[in-house]
Each structure stands twice: as structure tokens, then as C-alpha cells.
Short mmCIF file of C-alpha atoms and ligand atoms in Angstrom, two decimals:
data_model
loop_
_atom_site.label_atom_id
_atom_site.label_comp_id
_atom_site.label_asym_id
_atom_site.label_seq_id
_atom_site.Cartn_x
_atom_site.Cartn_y
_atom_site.Cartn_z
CA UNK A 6 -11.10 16.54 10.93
CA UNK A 7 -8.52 19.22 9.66
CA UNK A 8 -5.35 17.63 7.59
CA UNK A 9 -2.88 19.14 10.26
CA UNK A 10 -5.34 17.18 13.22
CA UNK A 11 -5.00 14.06 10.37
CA UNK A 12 -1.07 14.42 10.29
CA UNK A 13 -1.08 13.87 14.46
CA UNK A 14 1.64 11.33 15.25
CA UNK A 15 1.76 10.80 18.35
CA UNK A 16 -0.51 8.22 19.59
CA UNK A 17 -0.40 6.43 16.45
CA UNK A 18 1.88 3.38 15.31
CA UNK A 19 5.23 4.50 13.41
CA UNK A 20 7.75 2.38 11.36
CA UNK A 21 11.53 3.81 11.64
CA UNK A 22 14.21 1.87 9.51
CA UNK A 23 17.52 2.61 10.63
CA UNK A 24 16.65 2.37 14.11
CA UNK A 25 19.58 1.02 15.61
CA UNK A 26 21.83 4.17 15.97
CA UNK A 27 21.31 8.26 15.80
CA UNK A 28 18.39 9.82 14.39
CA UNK A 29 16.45 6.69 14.04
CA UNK A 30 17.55 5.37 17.34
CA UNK A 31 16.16 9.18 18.59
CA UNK A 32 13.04 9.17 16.83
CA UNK A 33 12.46 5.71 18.21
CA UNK A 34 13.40 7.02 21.79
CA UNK A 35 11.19 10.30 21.42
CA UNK A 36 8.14 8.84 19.77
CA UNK A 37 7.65 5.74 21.96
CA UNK A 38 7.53 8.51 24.82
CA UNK A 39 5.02 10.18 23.15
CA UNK A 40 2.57 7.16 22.96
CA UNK A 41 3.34 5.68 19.87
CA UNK A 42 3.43 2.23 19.29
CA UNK A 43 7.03 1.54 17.64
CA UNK A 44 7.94 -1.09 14.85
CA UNK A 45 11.52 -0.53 13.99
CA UNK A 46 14.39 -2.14 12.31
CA UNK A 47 17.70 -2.18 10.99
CA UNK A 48 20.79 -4.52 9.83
CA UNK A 49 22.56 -4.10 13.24
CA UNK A 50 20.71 -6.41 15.65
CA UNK A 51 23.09 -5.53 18.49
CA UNK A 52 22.09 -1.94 18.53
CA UNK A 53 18.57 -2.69 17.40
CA UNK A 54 18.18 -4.55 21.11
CA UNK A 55 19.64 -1.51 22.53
CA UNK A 56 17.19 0.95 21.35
CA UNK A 57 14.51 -1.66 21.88
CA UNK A 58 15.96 -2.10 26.12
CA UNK A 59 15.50 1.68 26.29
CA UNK A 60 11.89 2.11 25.43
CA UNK A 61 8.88 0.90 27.83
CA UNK A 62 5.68 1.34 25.23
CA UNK A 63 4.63 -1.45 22.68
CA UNK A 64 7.86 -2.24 20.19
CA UNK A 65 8.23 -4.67 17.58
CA UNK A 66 11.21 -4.95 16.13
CA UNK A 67 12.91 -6.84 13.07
CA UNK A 68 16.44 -7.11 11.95
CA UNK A 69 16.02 -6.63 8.14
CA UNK A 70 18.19 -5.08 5.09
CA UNK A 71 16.46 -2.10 3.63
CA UNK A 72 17.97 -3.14 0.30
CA UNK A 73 15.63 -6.27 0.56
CA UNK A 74 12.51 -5.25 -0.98
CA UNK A 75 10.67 -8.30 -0.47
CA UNK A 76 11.64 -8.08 3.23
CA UNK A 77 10.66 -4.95 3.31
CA UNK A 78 6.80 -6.03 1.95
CA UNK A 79 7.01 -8.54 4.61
CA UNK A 80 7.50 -6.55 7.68
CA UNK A 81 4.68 -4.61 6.01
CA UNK A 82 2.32 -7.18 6.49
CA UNK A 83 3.76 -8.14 10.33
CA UNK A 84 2.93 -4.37 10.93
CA UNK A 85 -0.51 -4.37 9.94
CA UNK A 86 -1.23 -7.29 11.69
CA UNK A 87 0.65 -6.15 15.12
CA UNK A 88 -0.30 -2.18 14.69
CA UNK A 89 -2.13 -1.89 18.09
CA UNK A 90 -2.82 2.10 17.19
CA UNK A 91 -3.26 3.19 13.21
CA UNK A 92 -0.05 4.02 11.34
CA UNK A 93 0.66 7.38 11.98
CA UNK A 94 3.95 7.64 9.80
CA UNK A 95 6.92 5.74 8.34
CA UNK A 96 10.24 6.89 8.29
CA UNK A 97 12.50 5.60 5.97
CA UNK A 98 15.78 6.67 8.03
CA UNK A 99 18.37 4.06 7.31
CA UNK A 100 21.57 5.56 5.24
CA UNK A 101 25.16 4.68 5.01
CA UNK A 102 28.16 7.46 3.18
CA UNK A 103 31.49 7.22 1.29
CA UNK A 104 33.51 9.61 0.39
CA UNK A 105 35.65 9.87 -2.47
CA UNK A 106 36.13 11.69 -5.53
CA UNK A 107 34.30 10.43 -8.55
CA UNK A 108 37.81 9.77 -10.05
CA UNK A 109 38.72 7.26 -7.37
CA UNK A 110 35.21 6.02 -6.68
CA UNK A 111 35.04 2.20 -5.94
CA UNK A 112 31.90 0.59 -8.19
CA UNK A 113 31.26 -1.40 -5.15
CA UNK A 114 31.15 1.40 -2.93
CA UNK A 115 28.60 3.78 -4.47
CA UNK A 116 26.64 0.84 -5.18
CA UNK A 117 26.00 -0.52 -2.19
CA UNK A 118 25.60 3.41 -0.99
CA UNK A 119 22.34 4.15 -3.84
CA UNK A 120 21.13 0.48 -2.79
CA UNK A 121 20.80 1.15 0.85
CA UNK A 122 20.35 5.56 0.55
CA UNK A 123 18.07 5.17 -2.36
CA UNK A 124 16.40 1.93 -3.34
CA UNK A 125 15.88 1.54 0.66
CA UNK A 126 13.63 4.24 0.70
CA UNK A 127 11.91 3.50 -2.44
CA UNK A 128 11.47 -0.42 -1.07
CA UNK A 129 10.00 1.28 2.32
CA UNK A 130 7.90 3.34 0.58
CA UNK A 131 6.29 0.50 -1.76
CA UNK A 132 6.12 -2.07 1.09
CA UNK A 133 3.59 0.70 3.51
CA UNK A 134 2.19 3.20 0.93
CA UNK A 135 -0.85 0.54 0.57
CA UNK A 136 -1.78 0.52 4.07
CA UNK A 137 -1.54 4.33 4.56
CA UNK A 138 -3.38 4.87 1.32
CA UNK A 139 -6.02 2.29 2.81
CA UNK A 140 -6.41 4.10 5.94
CA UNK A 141 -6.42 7.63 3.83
CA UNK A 142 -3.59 9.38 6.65
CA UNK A 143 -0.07 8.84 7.84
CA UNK A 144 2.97 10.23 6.31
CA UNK A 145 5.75 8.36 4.35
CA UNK A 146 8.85 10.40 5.64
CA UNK A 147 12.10 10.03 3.48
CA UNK A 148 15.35 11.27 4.75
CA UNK A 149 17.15 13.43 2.11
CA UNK A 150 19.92 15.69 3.74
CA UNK A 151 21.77 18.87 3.36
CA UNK A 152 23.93 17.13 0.88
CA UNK A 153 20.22 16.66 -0.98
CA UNK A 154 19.97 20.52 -1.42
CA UNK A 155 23.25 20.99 -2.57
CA UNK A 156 26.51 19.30 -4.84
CA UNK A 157 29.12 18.61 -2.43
CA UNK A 158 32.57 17.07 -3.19
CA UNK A 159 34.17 13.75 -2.79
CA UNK A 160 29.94 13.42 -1.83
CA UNK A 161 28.82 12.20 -5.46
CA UNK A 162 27.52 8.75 -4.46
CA UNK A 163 25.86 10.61 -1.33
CA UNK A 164 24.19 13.84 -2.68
CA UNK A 165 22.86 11.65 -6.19
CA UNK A 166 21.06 9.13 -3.67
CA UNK A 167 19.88 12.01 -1.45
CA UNK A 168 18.47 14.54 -4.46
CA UNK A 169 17.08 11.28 -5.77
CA UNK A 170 15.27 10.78 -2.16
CA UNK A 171 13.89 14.34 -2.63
CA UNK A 172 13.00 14.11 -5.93
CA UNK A 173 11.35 10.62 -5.59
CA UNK A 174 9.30 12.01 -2.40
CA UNK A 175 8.59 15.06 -4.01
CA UNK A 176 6.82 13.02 -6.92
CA UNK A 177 5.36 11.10 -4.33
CA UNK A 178 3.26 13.86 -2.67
CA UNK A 179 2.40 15.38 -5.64
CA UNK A 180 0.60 12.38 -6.47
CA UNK A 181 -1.37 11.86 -3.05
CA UNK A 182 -2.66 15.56 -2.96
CA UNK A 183 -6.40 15.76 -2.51
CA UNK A 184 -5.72 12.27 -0.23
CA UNK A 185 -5.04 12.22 3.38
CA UNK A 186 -1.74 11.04 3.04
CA UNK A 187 1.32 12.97 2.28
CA UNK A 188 4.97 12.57 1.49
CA UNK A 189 7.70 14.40 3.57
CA UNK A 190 11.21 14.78 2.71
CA UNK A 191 13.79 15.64 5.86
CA UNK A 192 17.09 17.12 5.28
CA UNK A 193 19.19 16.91 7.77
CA UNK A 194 22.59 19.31 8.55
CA UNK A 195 25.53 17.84 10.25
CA UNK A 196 24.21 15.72 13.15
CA UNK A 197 26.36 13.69 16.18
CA UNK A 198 25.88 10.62 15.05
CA UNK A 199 27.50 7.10 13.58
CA UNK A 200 27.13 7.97 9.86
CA UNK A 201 30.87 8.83 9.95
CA UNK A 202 32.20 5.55 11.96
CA UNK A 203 29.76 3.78 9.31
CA UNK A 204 31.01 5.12 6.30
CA UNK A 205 33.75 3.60 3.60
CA UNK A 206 36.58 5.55 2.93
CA UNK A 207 39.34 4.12 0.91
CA UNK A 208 41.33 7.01 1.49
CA UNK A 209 41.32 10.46 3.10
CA UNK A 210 39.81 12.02 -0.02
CA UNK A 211 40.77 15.34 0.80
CA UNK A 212 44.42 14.02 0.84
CA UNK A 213 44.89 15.61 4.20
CA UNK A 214 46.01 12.04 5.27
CA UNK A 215 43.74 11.59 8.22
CA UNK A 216 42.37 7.94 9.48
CA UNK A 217 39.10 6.97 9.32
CA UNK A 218 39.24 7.57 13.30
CA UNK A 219 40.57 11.32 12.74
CA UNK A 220 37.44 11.63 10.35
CA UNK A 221 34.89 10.56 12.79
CA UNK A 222 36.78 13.07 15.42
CA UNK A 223 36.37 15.57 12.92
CA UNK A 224 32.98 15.31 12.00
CA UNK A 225 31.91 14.90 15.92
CA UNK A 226 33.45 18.08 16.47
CA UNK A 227 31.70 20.13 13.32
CA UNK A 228 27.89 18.71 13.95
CA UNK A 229 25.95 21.40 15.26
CA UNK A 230 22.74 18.87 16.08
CA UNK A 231 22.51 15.72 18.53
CA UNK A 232 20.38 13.22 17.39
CA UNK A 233 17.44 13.82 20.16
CA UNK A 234 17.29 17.46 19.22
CA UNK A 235 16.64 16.08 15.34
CA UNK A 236 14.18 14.20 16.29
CA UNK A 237 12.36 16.85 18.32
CA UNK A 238 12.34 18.54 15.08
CA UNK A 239 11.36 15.90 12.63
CA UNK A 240 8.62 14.67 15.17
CA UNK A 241 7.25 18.79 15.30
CA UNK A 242 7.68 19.31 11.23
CA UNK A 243 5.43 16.19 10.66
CA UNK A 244 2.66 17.02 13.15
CA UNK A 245 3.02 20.84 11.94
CA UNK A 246 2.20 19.75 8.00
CA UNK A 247 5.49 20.63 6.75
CA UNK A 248 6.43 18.86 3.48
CA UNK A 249 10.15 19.66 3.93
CA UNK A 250 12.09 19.59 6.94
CA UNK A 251 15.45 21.51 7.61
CA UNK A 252 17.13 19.96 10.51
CA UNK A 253 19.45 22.06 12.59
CA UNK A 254 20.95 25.77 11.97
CA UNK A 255 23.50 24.75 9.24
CA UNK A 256 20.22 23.19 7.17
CA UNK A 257 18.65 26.74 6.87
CA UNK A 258 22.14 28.04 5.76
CA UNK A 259 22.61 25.06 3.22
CA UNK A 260 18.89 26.16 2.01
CA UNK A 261 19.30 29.71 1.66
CA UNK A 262 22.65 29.36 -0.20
CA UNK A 263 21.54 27.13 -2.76
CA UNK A 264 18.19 29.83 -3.63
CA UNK A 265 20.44 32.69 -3.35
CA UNK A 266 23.36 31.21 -5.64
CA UNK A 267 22.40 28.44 -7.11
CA UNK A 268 25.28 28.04 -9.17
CA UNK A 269 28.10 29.41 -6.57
CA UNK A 270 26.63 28.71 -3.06
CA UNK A 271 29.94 26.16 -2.31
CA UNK A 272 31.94 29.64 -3.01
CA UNK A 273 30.33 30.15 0.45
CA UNK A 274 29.82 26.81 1.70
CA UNK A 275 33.24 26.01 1.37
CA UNK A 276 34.79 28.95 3.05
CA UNK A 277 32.10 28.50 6.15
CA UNK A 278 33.03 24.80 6.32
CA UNK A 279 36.61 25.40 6.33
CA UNK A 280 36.39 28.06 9.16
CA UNK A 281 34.28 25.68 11.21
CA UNK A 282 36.80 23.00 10.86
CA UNK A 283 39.65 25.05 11.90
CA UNK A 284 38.00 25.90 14.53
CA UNK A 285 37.46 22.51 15.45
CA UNK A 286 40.73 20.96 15.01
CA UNK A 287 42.26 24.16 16.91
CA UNK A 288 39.96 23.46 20.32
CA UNK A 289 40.68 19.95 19.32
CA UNK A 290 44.69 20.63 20.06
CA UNK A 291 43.93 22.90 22.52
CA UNK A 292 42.36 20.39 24.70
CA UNK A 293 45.03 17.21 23.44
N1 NAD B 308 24.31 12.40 10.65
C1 NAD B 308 24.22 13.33 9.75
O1 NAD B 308 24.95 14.35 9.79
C2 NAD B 308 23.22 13.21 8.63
C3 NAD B 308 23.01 14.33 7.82
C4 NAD B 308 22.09 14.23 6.78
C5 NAD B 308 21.38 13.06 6.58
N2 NAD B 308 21.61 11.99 7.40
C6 NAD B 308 20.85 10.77 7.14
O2 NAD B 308 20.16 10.40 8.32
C7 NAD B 308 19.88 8.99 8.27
C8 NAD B 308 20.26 8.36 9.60
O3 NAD B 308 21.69 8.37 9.70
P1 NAD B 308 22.43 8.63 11.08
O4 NAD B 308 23.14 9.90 10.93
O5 NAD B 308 21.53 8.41 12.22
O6 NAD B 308 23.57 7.49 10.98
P2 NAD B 308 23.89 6.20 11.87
O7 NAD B 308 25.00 5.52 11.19
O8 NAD B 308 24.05 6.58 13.30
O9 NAD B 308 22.54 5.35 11.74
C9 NAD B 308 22.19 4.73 10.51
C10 NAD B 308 21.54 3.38 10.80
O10 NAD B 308 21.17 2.78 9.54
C11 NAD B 308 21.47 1.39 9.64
N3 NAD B 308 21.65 0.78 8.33
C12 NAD B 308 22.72 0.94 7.49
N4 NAD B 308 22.56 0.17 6.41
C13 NAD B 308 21.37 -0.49 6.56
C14 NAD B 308 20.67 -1.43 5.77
N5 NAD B 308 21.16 -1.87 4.60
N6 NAD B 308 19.48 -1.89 6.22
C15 NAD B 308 18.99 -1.47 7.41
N7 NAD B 308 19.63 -0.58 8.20
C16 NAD B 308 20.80 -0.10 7.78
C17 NAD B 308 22.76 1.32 10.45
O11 NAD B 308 22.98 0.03 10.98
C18 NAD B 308 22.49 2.40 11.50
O12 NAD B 308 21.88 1.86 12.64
C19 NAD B 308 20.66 8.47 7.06
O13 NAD B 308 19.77 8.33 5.96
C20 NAD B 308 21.66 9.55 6.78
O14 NAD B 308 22.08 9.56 5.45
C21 NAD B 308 22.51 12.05 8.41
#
């Protein structure tokens, strides 16, 4: 068998944290509908049961804290007992942002952001590394983001987590090469989903004044992906072999920036960003 065949997913059993809102909620949505077997979880039981009442293939699901490693190894262990198909991948999906400048940063704030955005992952990966390596396939997929690629500001908790995502999945599949497992970091560009409503703010950082509410109206309007088209494109980058995953058109622009000016791409950034919100806030008052 080829390492692409190996790298199949659908069919197989797949873990999403996360999976109680946006992309996880979509990956859960799109995967169980391609015959996988589901095991998902996620703080938010409310939404968790929502995603759950929308699927009809096998689902087990678990309202956990990614932050709570030994959690974490337990639902391990429920998987490989329930599994009715071998693990075909495991995303480690769940984040959370803030945004402030480091000046104002709250301690509490960026904590609790690297606990979930970073140490999450890391706990996911531990707890179901052993079974995949047991099995020799699957695919531990880690969501970095745009803000992974690239320094963004009043984003320092957020893009420090997220490089450290890439840079710990990145170590990750260096060390499994010659196995049949792999490593596979996503990076997501702007996509319609709760991250926004989910995030702490302690004030608009851009001192623009806006409310958390004129923030999430904001960053609806500037997303260029929903949540089912990322998954359609996670879902094809893993079964394609691809060990990094730009999601939606403003990933590939994030990505060729940061090559082609390493040191100046938010000359560029910025000005893009600013048109697009414009834009957004003009069609915004046009249609008020
Ligand atoms: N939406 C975007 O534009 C975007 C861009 C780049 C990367 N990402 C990343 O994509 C991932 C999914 O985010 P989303 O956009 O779907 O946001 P979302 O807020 O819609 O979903 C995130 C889910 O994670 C869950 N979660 C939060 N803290 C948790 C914890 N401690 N334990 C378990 N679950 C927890 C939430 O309850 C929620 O259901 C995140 O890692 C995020 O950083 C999102």
C-alpha cells in the first residue's frame, strides 16, 4: 500500500477537539458523511449535542477541556476501545483568541489562550500518538493559522501559540518519517466562524472604540471562508499527503508575503486588510 492510499480518511475513525462550533463542528459534519466513525469533543456541551443531532453515522462524544491532559489520555483510551473503524486522523482543532497589545495584555488572558491554543494540542497529541504509532498510519493534524505564518498585532498571545503549533508539529513529523504516520499542520485564513464571539477583549485594541458585538460584525464581514468549505479543504489536504495546509484565498496571500518579504510582508498585509475592512464597514452602512 502507497503512503497517500495509507493517509485515506475517510472510512476510518477520526478524533476532532473543538467540535462544538465552526471548523470542527464542519469537519465533524463532512467526515461523518464520508463514512467515518466520529469521536469528538469540546468544553461546550450545548453545542457539542448539536453537532452530535446533526450527524447519522457512529459518534461518540465527550465534553472535556483540552487543557486537561490527563482527560485528554483518557478519552484516548475510550477511543481505542469504541473505534469501530482504525483511526484514520486526529485533529486537534479547539482554539480560543484575545486581542490586545502586549502593553495592555492581561496575564490571565494569554494564559489561558497558550493553555487551550498550545498545550491543547500538545495534550492531544501525547494522549493518541501511541495508538497511531501502534497501528503505523493516521495523521495527528494540528491547527496553526495564518496568524502562524506571520507576526500580527494586538495578536501576540495568538500568533506565539500558533507558530508554536507549527513548530511543535513540524518537529513532530520530522520525527515519524520513514513511519506510516505523519504530522500535519493547517493554517487557516479568516474563516465565518465563533472564534470572534469567543474571544476576550478588554478593550477595542485598535482604539477604534468598537464593542465586542461590532468586532464579531466586523470579522463576519472580512472572512473570505465558511467553515464547510474549510473542511472540504482540510479533509482533501490530508488524503492528498500534504504536510501543510493553506485554508482559503487569503492563506496563500499570507504565505506568499511572508517568503517574499519576510521582514516587511505587514507593509502589505496591513494595507490589504485595511482596504478589505473598508470595504466591509462601507456595504455594512450601505445596507444599515
Ligand atoms: N476562524 C478563523 O478565522 C480561524 C483562523 C485561523 C485559525 N483558526 C483556528 O481554528 C480552530 C477552530 O476555531 P473556529 O474558528 O472554528 O472557532 P469556534 O470558536 O467557532 O470553535 C472553537 C471551538 O473550540 C472550543 N473550545 C474552546 N476552548 C476549549 C477548551 N479549553 N477545551 C475544549 N474545547 C474548547 C469552543 O467551545 C468551540 O466550540 C482554532 O484553533 C482557531 O484558532 C480559526
Amino acid at each position: 500500500m502507497s503512503r497517500a492510499q495509507r493517509r485515506r480518511i475517510s472510512g476510518r475513525t477520526v478524533v476532532i477537539s473543538g467540535a462544538a462550533s465552526g471548523i470542527g463542528r464542519a469537519l465533524a459534519q463532512r467526515l461523518s458523511s464520508h463514512g467515518c466513525p466520529v469521536a469528538l469533543t469540546d468544553i461546550d456541551e450545548v453545542g457539542l449535542k448539536d453537532t452530535e443531532a446533526g450527524l447519522t453515522g457512529p459518534t461518540l462524544m465527550r465534553v472535556l477541556d483540552v487543557r486537561d491532559a490527563d482527560a485528554q489520555h483518557d478519552f484516548a483510551g475510550e477511543v481505542r476501545e469504541w473505534a469501530p473503524a482504525p483511526l484514520g486522523a486526529v485533529f486537534n482543532n479547539a482554539g480560543v483568541a484575545v486581542a490586545s497589545s502586549v502593553l495592555d495584555s492581561d496575564v490571565d488572558d494569554d494564559n489561558w489562550l497558550w493553555d487551550i491554543n498550545f498545550h491543547g494540542v500538545v495534550n492531544g497529541t501525547r494522549a493518541f500518538l501511541p495508538i497511531l504509532v501502534e497501528q503505523d498510519s493516521g495523521a495527528i493534524v494540528n491547527t496553526s493559522s495564518v496568524f502562524g505564518l506571520a507576526g500580527m498585532p494586538n495578536q501576540s498571545a495568538y500568533c506565539s501559540a500558533k507558530f508554536a503549533v507549527r513548530g511543535f508539529t513540524d518537529s513532530l513529523r520530522q520525527e515519524l518519517r520513514g513511519t506510516g504516520v505523519t504530522a500535519i499542520n493547517v493554517h487557516p485564513g479568516g474563516i465565518n466562524t465563533n472564534i470572534v464571539r469567543n474571544a476576550r477583549f478588554r478593550k477595542d485594541p485598535e482604539g477604534r472604540g468598537r464593542t465586542h458585538e461590532q468586532m464579531v460584525a466586523e470579522f463576519a464581514a472580512i472572512t473570505m471562508t465558511q467553515p464547510d468549505k474549510a473542511a472540504e479543504i482540510i479533509h482533501k489536504g490530508v488524503e492528498s499527503g500534504k504536510a501543510r495546509i493553506l485554508v482559503g484565498p487569503d492563506a496563500y496571500l499570507f504565505d506568499m508575503l511572508t517568503r517574499v518579504a519576510p521582514t516587511h510582508y505587514y507593509d502589505l498585509l496591513g494595507a490589504v486588510m485595511g482596504r478589505v475592512r473598508n470595504r466591509a464597514e462601507q456595504s455594512a452602512s450601505a445596507t444599515a
